[in-house]
PDB file of C-alpha atoms in Angstrom:
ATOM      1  CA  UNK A 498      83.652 -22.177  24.123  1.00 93.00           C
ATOM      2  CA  UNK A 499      81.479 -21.869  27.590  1.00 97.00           C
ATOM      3  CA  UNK A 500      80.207 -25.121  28.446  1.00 97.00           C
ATOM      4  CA  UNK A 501      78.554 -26.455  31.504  1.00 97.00           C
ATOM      5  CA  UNK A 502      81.510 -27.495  34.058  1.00 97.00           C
ATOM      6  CA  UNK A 503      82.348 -31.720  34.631  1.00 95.00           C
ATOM      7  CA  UNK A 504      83.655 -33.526  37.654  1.00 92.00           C
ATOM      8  CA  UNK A 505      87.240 -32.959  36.115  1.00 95.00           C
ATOM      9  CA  UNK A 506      87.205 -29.901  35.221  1.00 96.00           C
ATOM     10  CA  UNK A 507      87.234 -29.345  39.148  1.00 96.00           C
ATOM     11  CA  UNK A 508      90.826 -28.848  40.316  1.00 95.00           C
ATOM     12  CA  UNK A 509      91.553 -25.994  37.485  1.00 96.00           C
ATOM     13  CA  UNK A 510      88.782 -24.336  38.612  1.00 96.00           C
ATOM     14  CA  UNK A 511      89.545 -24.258  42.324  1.00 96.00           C
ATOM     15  CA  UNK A 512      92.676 -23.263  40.946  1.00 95.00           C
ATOM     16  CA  UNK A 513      91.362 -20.133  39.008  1.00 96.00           C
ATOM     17  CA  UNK A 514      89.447 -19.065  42.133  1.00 97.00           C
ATOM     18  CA  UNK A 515      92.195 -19.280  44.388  1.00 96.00           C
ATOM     19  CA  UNK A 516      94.804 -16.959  42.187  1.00 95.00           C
ATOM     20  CA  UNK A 517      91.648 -14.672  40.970  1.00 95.00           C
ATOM     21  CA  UNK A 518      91.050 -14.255  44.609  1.00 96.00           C
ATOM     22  CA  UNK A 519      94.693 -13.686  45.944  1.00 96.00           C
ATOM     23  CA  UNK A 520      95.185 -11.049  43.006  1.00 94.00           C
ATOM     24  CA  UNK A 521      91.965  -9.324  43.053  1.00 95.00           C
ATOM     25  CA  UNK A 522      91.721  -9.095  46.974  1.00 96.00           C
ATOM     26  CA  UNK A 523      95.239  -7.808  48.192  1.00 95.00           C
ATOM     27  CA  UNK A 524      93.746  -5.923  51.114  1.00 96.00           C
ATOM     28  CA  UNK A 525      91.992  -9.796  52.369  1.00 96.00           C
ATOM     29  CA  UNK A 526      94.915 -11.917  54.590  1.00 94.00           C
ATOM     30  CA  UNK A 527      95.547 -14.860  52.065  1.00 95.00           C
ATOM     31  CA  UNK A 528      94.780 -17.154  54.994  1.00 95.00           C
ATOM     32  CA  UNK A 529      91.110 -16.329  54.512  1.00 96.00           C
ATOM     33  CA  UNK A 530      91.189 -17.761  50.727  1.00 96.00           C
ATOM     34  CA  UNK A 531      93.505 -20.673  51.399  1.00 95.00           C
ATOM     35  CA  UNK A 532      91.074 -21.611  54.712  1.00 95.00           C
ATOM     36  CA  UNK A 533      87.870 -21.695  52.445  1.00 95.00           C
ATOM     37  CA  UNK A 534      89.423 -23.858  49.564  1.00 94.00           C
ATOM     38  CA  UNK A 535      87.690 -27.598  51.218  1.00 94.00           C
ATOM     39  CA  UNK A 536      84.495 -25.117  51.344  1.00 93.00           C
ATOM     40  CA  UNK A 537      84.416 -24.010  47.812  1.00 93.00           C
ATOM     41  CA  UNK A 538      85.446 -27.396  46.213  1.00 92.00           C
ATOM     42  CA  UNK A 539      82.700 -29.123  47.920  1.00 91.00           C
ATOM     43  CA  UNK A 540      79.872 -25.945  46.717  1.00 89.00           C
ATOM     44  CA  UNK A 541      80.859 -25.681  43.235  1.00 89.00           C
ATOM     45  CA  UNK A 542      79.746 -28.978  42.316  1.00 86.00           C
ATOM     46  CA  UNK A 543      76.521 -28.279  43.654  1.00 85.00           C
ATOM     47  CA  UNK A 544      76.335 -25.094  41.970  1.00 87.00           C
ATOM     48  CA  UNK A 545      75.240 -23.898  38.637  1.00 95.00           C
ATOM     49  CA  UNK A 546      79.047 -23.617  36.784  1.00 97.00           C
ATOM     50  CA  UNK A 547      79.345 -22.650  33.973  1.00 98.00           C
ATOM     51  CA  UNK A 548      83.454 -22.446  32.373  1.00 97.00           C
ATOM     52  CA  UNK A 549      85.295 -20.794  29.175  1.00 97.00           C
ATOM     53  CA  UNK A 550      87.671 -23.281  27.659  1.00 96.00           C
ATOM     54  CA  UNK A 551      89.940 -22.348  24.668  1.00 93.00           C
ATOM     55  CA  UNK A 552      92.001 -25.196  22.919  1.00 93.00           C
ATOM     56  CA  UNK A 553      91.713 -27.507  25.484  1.00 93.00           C
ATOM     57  CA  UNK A 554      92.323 -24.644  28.317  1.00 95.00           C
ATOM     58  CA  UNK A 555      89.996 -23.903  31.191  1.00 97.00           C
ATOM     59  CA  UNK A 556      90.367 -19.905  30.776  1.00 96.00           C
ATOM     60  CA  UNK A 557      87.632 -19.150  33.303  1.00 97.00           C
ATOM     61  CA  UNK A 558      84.609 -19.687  34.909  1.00 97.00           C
ATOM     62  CA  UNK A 559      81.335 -18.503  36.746  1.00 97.00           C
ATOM     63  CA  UNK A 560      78.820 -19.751  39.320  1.00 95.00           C
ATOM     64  CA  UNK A 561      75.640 -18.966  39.721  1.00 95.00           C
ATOM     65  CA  UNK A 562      73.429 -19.385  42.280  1.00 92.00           C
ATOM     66  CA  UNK A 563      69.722 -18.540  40.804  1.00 92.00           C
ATOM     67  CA  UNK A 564      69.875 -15.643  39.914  1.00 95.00           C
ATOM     68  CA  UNK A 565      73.152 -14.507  41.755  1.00 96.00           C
ATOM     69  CA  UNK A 566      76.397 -14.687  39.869  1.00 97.00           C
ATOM     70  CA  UNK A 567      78.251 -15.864  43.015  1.00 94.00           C
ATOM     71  CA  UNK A 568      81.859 -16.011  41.838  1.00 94.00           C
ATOM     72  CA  UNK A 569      83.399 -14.540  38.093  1.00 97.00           C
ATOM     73  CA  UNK A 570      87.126 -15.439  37.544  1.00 96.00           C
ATOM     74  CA  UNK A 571      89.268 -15.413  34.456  1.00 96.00           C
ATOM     75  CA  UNK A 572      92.682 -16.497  34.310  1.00 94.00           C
ATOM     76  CA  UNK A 573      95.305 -13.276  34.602  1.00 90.00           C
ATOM     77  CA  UNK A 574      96.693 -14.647  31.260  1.00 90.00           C
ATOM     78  CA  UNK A 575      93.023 -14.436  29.174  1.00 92.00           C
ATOM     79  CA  UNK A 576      91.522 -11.110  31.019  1.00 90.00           C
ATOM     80  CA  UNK A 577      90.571  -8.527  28.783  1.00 88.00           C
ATOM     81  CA  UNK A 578      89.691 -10.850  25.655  1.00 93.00           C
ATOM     82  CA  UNK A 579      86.209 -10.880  26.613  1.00 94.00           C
ATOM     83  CA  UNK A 580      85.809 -14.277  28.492  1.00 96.00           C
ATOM     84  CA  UNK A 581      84.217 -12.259  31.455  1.00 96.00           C
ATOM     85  CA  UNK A 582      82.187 -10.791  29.186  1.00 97.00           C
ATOM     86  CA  UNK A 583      80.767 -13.432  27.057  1.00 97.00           C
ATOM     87  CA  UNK A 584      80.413 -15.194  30.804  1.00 98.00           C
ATOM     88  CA  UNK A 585      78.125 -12.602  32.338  1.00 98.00           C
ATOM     89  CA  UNK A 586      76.196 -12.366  28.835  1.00 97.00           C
ATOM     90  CA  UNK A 587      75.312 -16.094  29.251  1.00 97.00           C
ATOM     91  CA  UNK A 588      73.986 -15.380  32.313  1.00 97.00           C
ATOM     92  CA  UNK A 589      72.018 -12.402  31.189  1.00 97.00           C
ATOM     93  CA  UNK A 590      70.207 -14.922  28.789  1.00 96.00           C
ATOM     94  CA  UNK A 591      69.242 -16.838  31.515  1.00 95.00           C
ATOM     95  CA  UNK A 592      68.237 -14.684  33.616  1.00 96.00           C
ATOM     96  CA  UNK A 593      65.973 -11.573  33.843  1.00 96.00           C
ATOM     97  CA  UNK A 594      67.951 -10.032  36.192  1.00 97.00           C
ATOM     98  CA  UNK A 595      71.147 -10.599  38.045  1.00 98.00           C
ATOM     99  CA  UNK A 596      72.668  -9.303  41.746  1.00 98.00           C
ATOM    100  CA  UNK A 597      76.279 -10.084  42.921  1.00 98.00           C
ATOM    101  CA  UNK A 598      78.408  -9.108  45.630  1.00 97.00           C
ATOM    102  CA  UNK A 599      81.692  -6.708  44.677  1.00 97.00           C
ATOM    103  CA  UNK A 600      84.521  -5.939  47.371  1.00 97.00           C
ATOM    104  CA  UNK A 601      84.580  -1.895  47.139  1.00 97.00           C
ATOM    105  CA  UNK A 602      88.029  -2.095  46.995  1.00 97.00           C
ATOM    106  CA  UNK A 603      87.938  -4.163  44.044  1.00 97.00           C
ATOM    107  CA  UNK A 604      87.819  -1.249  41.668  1.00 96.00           C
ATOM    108  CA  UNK A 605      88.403  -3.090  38.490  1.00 94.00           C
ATOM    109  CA  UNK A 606      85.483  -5.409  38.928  1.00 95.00           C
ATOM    110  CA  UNK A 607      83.362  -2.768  40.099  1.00 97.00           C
ATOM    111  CA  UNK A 608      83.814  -1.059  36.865  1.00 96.00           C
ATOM    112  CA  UNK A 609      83.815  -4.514  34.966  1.00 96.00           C
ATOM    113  CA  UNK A 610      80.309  -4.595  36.186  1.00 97.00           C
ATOM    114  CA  UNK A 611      79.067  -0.971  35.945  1.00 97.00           C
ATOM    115  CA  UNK A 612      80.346  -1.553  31.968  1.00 97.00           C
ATOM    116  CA  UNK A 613      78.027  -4.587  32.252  1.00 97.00           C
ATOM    117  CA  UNK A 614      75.085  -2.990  32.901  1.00 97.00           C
ATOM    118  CA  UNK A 615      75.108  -3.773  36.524  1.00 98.00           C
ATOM    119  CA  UNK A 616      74.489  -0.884  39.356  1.00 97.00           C
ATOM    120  CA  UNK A 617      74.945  -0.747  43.050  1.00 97.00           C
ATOM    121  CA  UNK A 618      72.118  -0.930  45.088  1.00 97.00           C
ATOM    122  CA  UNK A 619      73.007  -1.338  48.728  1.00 97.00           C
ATOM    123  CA  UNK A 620      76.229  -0.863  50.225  1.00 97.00           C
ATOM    124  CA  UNK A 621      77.183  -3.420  53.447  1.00 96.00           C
ATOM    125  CA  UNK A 622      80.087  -4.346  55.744  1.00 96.00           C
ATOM    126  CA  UNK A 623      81.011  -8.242  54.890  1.00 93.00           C
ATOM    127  CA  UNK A 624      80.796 -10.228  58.514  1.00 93.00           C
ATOM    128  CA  UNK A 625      83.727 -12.658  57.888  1.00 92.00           C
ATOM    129  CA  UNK A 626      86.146 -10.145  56.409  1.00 94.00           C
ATOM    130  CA  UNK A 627      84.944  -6.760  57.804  1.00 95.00           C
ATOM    131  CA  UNK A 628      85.183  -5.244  54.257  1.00 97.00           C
ATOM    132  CA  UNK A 629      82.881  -3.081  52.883  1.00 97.00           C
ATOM    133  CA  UNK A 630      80.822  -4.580  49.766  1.00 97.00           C
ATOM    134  CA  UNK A 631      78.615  -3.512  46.928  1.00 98.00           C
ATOM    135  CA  UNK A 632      75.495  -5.628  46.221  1.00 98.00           C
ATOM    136  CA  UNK A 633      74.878  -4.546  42.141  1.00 98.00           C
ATOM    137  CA  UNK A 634      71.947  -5.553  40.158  1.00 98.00           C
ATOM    138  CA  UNK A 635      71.186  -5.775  36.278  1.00 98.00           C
ATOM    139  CA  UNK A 636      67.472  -5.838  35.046  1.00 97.00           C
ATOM    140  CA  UNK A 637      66.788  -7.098  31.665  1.00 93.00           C
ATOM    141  CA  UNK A 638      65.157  -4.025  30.119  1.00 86.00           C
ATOM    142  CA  UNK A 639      62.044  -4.639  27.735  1.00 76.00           C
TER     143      UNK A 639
END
């Protein structure tokens, strides 16, 4: 079930974005996650959140920002069941059209998103962590 996220749901999802990030980003120090933890838990209640739950189980979870999908994390333990998925549809219903921001090096959310219906349409160097990043869009097509 996605639902909108609550003021308790909170330290699972910090929690979620902390391990999706420390998996998904080997080639970022771990420093640079851990020092933007007070950062994130003071955004994400500000944002638009929206989180998968499964028996009682916060499986996952995505912000958006407008139209940006600013974050897109699913628990190692439920990937590949289609919480991602049904995530990025929700958003698709919102929305006529979607960007994000993808690590280059993050091959398996590139393709996660190229699947999606999302392509790349600029190519940048990240300031804080010098990597190289993909900004991808999806347009609702009529």
């Amino acid at each position: 079930m996605i639902r909108k996220m609550e003021e308790r749901d909170l330290d699972r999802v910090i929690q979620i974005w902390l391990e999706g990030n420390l998996q998904a980003h080997p080639f970022i120090n771990s420093g640079y996650w851990k020092s933007n933890l007070r950062l994130v838990r003071e955004m994400l209640p500000r944002s638009q959140v929206f989180i998968d739950e499964q028996e009682g189980i916060i499986t996952g979870f995505m912000g958006l920002n407008g139209n940006k999908i600013e974050g897109l994390f699913v628990n190692s333990n439920f990937q590949s069941k289609g919480i991602g998925r049904s995530l990025v549809q929700l958003a698709k219903s919102i929305h006529n059209e979607l960007t994000l921001c993808a690590y280059k090096k993050n091959k398996k959310a590139i393709a996660f998103y190229n699947k999606a219906g999302f392509n790349v349409i600029e190519q940048r160097t990240e300031e804080e962590t010098q990597e190289e990043e993909l900004l991808m869009r999806w347009k609702k097509s009529y």
